[in-house]
């Protein structure tokens, strides 16, 4: 048993989720490659120049700009172009993950704060005896159920 894998949710290889995640990353790489070579070649005959540099057809170079190069060619591009290529293509992908993680963490913190506030409000309402609202037995279930339903909708 691999202890390092405990507590980590893994996506099964070959599953639709893993394929979609890989496709998203490939599209980001393709976008970065396209942007990098357009700037490098001043927007002039970019496909032809990349095709000549890497020994492939113009059509294949165009495919790289749409769906990303295969890993051996990406490694070749990194070796040839150097750190400028890495900063332009690879780093934004890692930065995008950090931005998404920060956004999701902030959203989760806001949801946790809202849940704590609503639980405190519910506890205050229960301790005060409902303040003339009648029986709280039915209301308690509906408020908690509504809160859970709303948090599920917001989390999705």
PDB file of C-alpha atoms in Angstrom:
ATOM      1  CA  UNK A   1       0.000   0.000   0.000  1.00  0.00           C
ATOM      2  CA  UNK A   2       1.331   3.380  -0.990  1.00  0.00           C
ATOM      3  CA  UNK A   3       0.900   5.693   2.002  1.00  0.00           C
ATOM      4  CA  UNK A   4       1.602   8.749  -0.133  1.00  0.00           C
ATOM      5  CA  UNK A   5      -1.601   8.132  -2.079  1.00  0.00           C
ATOM      6  CA  UNK A   6      -3.830   8.122   0.985  1.00  0.00           C
ATOM      7  CA  UNK A   7      -6.032  11.173   1.162  1.00  0.00           C
ATOM      8  CA  UNK A   8      -5.381  12.144  -2.459  1.00  0.00           C
ATOM      9  CA  UNK A   9      -8.159  11.826  -4.943  1.00  0.00           C
ATOM     10  CA  UNK A  10      -6.812  10.375  -8.162  1.00  0.00           C
ATOM     11  CA  UNK A  11      -8.508  10.418 -11.507  1.00  0.00           C
ATOM     12  CA  UNK A  12      -8.432   7.006 -13.149  1.00  0.00           C
ATOM     13  CA  UNK A  13      -6.265   6.798 -16.217  1.00  0.00           C
ATOM     14  CA  UNK A  14      -8.357   6.543 -19.322  1.00  0.00           C
ATOM     15  CA  UNK A  15     -11.417   8.077 -17.690  1.00  0.00           C
ATOM     16  CA  UNK A  16     -13.303  10.882 -19.361  1.00  0.00           C
ATOM     17  CA  UNK A  17     -12.251  13.329 -16.637  1.00  0.00           C
ATOM     18  CA  UNK A  18      -8.558  12.623 -17.179  1.00  0.00           C
ATOM     19  CA  UNK A  19      -8.943  12.946 -20.945  1.00  0.00           C
ATOM     20  CA  UNK A  20     -10.707  16.280 -20.572  1.00  0.00           C
ATOM     21  CA  UNK A  21      -8.047  17.532 -18.162  1.00  0.00           C
ATOM     22  CA  UNK A  22      -5.283  16.515 -20.589  1.00  0.00           C
ATOM     23  CA  UNK A  23      -7.140  18.126 -23.488  1.00  0.00           C
ATOM     24  CA  UNK A  24      -7.406  21.383 -21.540  1.00  0.00           C
ATOM     25  CA  UNK A  25      -3.683  21.397 -20.807  1.00  0.00           C
ATOM     26  CA  UNK A  26      -2.886  20.560 -24.439  1.00  0.00           C
ATOM     27  CA  UNK A  27      -5.033  23.486 -25.590  1.00  0.00           C
ATOM     28  CA  UNK A  28      -3.218  25.824 -23.188  1.00  0.00           C
ATOM     29  CA  UNK A  29       0.133  24.555 -24.474  1.00  0.00           C
ATOM     30  CA  UNK A  30      -1.015  25.026 -28.082  1.00  0.00           C
ATOM     31  CA  UNK A  31      -2.139  28.562 -27.313  1.00  0.00           C
ATOM     32  CA  UNK A  32       1.209  29.345 -25.675  1.00  0.00           C
ATOM     33  CA  UNK A  33       3.204  27.798 -28.544  1.00  0.00           C
ATOM     34  CA  UNK A  34       1.162  29.749 -31.095  1.00  0.00           C
ATOM     35  CA  UNK A  35       1.611  33.027 -29.198  1.00  0.00           C
ATOM     36  CA  UNK A  36       5.358  32.444 -28.657  1.00  0.00           C
ATOM     37  CA  UNK A  37       6.148  31.707 -32.300  1.00  0.00           C
ATOM     38  CA  UNK A  38       3.932  34.514 -33.604  1.00  0.00           C
ATOM     39  CA  UNK A  39       5.852  37.007 -31.493  1.00  0.00           C
ATOM     40  CA  UNK A  40       9.187  35.425 -32.396  1.00  0.00           C
ATOM     41  CA  UNK A  41       8.535  35.565 -36.151  1.00  0.00           C
ATOM     42  CA  UNK A  42       6.688  38.926 -36.102  1.00  0.00           C
ATOM     43  CA  UNK A  43       3.400  37.389 -37.312  1.00  0.00           C
ATOM     44  CA  UNK A  44       4.921  36.601 -40.755  1.00  0.00           C
ATOM     45  CA  UNK A  45       4.624  33.086 -42.232  1.00  0.00           C
ATOM     46  CA  UNK A  46       4.728  31.555 -38.777  1.00  0.00           C
ATOM     47  CA  UNK A  47       3.655  28.055 -39.828  1.00  0.00           C
ATOM     48  CA  UNK A  48       6.205  27.923 -42.624  1.00  0.00           C
ATOM     49  CA  UNK A  49       9.044  29.096 -40.388  1.00  0.00           C
ATOM     50  CA  UNK A  50       8.186  26.680 -37.557  1.00  0.00           C
ATOM     51  CA  UNK A  51       7.847  23.856 -40.089  1.00  0.00           C
ATOM     52  CA  UNK A  52      11.279  24.658 -41.481  1.00  0.00           C
ATOM     53  CA  UNK A  53      12.841  24.901 -37.996  1.00  0.00           C
ATOM     54  CA  UNK A  54      11.501  21.550 -36.830  1.00  0.00           C
ATOM     55  CA  UNK A  55      11.494  19.592 -40.107  1.00  0.00           C
ATOM     56  CA  UNK A  56       7.760  19.012 -40.475  1.00  0.00           C
ATOM     57  CA  UNK A  57       5.120  20.037 -43.008  1.00  0.00           C
ATOM     58  CA  UNK A  58       3.246  23.337 -42.806  1.00  0.00           C
ATOM     59  CA  UNK A  59       0.109  21.377 -42.110  1.00  0.00           C
ATOM     60  CA  UNK A  60       1.699  19.604 -39.137  1.00  0.00           C
ATOM     61  CA  UNK A  61       2.940  22.912 -37.728  1.00  0.00           C
ATOM     62  CA  UNK A  62      -0.604  24.270 -38.024  1.00  0.00           C
ATOM     63  CA  UNK A  63      -1.876  21.249 -36.111  1.00  0.00           C
ATOM     64  CA  UNK A  64       0.604  22.022 -33.330  1.00  0.00           C
ATOM     65  CA  UNK A  65      -0.838  25.529 -33.100  1.00  0.00           C
ATOM     66  CA  UNK A  66      -4.361  24.113 -32.687  1.00  0.00           C
ATOM     67  CA  UNK A  67      -3.863  21.085 -30.450  1.00  0.00           C
ATOM     68  CA  UNK A  68      -0.294  21.288 -29.154  1.00  0.00           C
ATOM     69  CA  UNK A  69       2.862  19.486 -30.220  1.00  0.00           C
ATOM     70  CA  UNK A  70       3.583  15.902 -29.154  1.00  0.00           C
ATOM     71  CA  UNK A  71       5.811  15.542 -26.103  1.00  0.00           C
ATOM     72  CA  UNK A  72       9.050  14.717 -27.990  1.00  0.00           C
ATOM     73  CA  UNK A  73       8.608  17.851 -30.119  1.00  0.00           C
ATOM     74  CA  UNK A  74       7.696  19.926 -27.074  1.00  0.00           C
ATOM     75  CA  UNK A  75      10.905  18.759 -25.405  1.00  0.00           C
ATOM     76  CA  UNK A  76      12.801  19.635 -28.577  1.00  0.00           C
ATOM     77  CA  UNK A  77      11.235  23.105 -28.587  1.00  0.00           C
ATOM     78  CA  UNK A  78      12.201  23.626 -24.955  1.00  0.00           C
ATOM     79  CA  UNK A  79      15.788  22.551 -25.683  1.00  0.00           C
ATOM     80  CA  UNK A  80      16.083  24.793 -28.759  1.00  0.00           C
ATOM     81  CA  UNK A  81      14.232  27.876 -27.589  1.00  0.00           C
ATOM     82  CA  UNK A  82      15.474  27.876 -24.000  1.00  0.00           C
ATOM     83  CA  UNK A  83      14.056  29.613 -20.963  1.00  0.00           C
ATOM     84  CA  UNK A  84      12.198  32.240 -22.981  1.00  0.00           C
ATOM     85  CA  UNK A  85      10.009  29.449 -24.348  1.00  0.00           C
ATOM     86  CA  UNK A  86       9.540  27.934 -20.887  1.00  0.00           C
ATOM     87  CA  UNK A  87       8.516  31.304 -19.430  1.00  0.00           C
ATOM     88  CA  UNK A  88       6.121  31.997 -22.301  1.00  0.00           C
ATOM     89  CA  UNK A  89       4.519  28.545 -22.636  1.00  0.00           C
ATOM     90  CA  UNK A  90       5.013  26.365 -19.552  1.00  0.00           C
ATOM     91  CA  UNK A  91       4.930  28.864 -16.674  1.00  0.00           C
ATOM     92  CA  UNK A  92       1.487  30.315 -17.509  1.00  0.00           C
ATOM     93  CA  UNK A  93      -0.007  26.827 -17.226  1.00  0.00           C
ATOM     94  CA  UNK A  94       1.440  26.378 -13.741  1.00  0.00           C
ATOM     95  CA  UNK A  95       0.342  29.915 -12.836  1.00  0.00           C
ATOM     96  CA  UNK A  96      -3.174  29.192 -14.102  1.00  0.00           C
ATOM     97  CA  UNK A  97      -3.412  26.271 -11.686  1.00  0.00           C
ATOM     98  CA  UNK A  98      -2.290  28.536  -8.816  1.00  0.00           C
ATOM     99  CA  UNK A  99      -4.903  31.151  -9.757  1.00  0.00           C
ATOM    100  CA  UNK A 100      -7.652  28.523  -9.898  1.00  0.00           C
ATOM    101  CA  UNK A 101      -6.553  27.035  -6.577  1.00  0.00           C
ATOM    102  CA  UNK A 102      -6.520  30.472  -4.930  1.00  0.00           C
ATOM    103  CA  UNK A 103      -9.957  31.293  -6.347  1.00  0.00           C
ATOM    104  CA  UNK A 104     -11.406  27.985  -5.174  1.00  0.00           C
ATOM    105  CA  UNK A 105      -9.832  28.371  -1.724  1.00  0.00           C
ATOM    106  CA  UNK A 106     -11.262  31.885  -1.389  1.00  0.00           C
ATOM    107  CA  UNK A 107     -14.695  30.656  -2.458  1.00  0.00           C
ATOM    108  CA  UNK A 108     -14.539  27.778   0.020  1.00  0.00           C
ATOM    109  CA  UNK A 109     -13.528  30.164   2.826  1.00  0.00           C
ATOM    110  CA  UNK A 110     -16.467  32.439   1.971  1.00  0.00           C
ATOM    111  CA  UNK A 111     -18.845  29.469   2.012  1.00  0.00           C
ATOM    112  CA  UNK A 112     -17.438  28.304   5.353  1.00  0.00           C
ATOM    113  CA  UNK A 113     -17.890  31.791   6.836  1.00  0.00           C
ATOM    114  CA  UNK A 114     -21.432  31.989   5.508  1.00  0.00           C
ATOM    115  CA  UNK A 115     -22.251  28.560   6.922  1.00  0.00           C
ATOM    116  CA  UNK A 116     -20.843  29.526  10.333  1.00  0.00           C
ATOM    117  CA  UNK A 117     -22.870  32.759  10.333  1.00  0.00           C
ATOM    118  CA  UNK A 118     -26.068  30.960   9.394  1.00  0.00           C
ATOM    119  CA  UNK A 119     -25.453  28.257  11.985  1.00  0.00           C
ATOM    120  CA  UNK A 120     -24.902  30.947  14.634  1.00  0.00           C
ATOM    121  CA  UNK A 121     -28.107  32.655  13.527  1.00  0.00           C
ATOM    122  CA  UNK A 122     -29.991  29.374  13.740  1.00  0.00           C
ATOM    123  CA  UNK A 123     -28.535  28.645  17.193  1.00  0.00           C
ATOM    124  CA  UNK A 124     -29.535  32.118  18.390  1.00  0.00           C
ATOM    125  CA  UNK A 125     -33.029  31.614  17.005  1.00  0.00           C
ATOM    126  CA  UNK A 126     -33.328  28.259  18.757  1.00  0.00           C
ATOM    127  CA  UNK A 127     -32.011  29.596  22.064  1.00  0.00           C
ATOM    128  CA  UNK A 128     -34.443  32.509  22.023  1.00  0.00           C
ATOM    129  CA  UNK A 129     -37.317  30.123  21.621  1.00  0.00           C
ATOM    130  CA  UNK A 130     -38.254  31.197  18.115  1.00  0.00           C
ATOM    131  CA  UNK A 131     -39.545  34.669  19.125  1.00  0.00           C
ATOM    132  CA  UNK A 132     -43.182  33.889  18.465  1.00  0.00           C
ATOM    133  CA  UNK A 133     -42.736  31.744  15.392  1.00  0.00           C
ATOM    134  CA  UNK A 134     -44.563  28.799  16.874  1.00  0.00           C
ATOM    135  CA  UNK A 135     -43.177  25.310  16.786  1.00  0.00           C
ATOM    136  CA  UNK A 136     -39.524  25.113  15.769  1.00  0.00           C
ATOM    137  CA  UNK A 137     -39.402  21.360  15.300  1.00  0.00           C
ATOM    138  CA  UNK A 138     -40.522  21.543  11.666  1.00  0.00           C
ATOM    139  CA  UNK A 139     -38.648  24.752  10.973  1.00  0.00           C
ATOM    140  CA  UNK A 140     -35.338  23.382  12.245  1.00  0.00           C
ATOM    141  CA  UNK A 141     -35.334  20.643   9.627  1.00  0.00           C
ATOM    142  CA  UNK A 142     -36.385  22.926   6.795  1.00  0.00           C
ATOM    143  CA  UNK A 143     -33.781  25.621   7.571  1.00  0.00           C
ATOM    144  CA  UNK A 144     -30.946  23.131   7.808  1.00  0.00           C
ATOM    145  CA  UNK A 145     -32.131  21.310   4.685  1.00  0.00           C
ATOM    146  CA  UNK A 146     -32.438  24.571   2.769  1.00  0.00           C
ATOM    147  CA  UNK A 147     -28.978  25.635   3.923  1.00  0.00           C
ATOM    148  CA  UNK A 148     -27.460  22.343   2.829  1.00  0.00           C
ATOM    149  CA  UNK A 149     -29.230  22.506  -0.533  1.00  0.00           C
ATOM    150  CA  UNK A 150     -28.045  26.054  -1.170  1.00  0.00           C
ATOM    151  CA  UNK A 151     -24.455  25.220  -0.221  1.00  0.00           C
ATOM    152  CA  UNK A 152     -24.534  22.207  -2.550  1.00  0.00           C
ATOM    153  CA  UNK A 153     -25.795  24.378  -5.405  1.00  0.00           C
ATOM    154  CA  UNK A 154     -23.128  27.011  -4.781  1.00  0.00           C
ATOM    155  CA  UNK A 155     -20.354  24.437  -4.500  1.00  0.00           C
ATOM    156  CA  UNK A 156     -21.301  22.849  -7.839  1.00  0.00           C
TER     157      UNK A 156
END
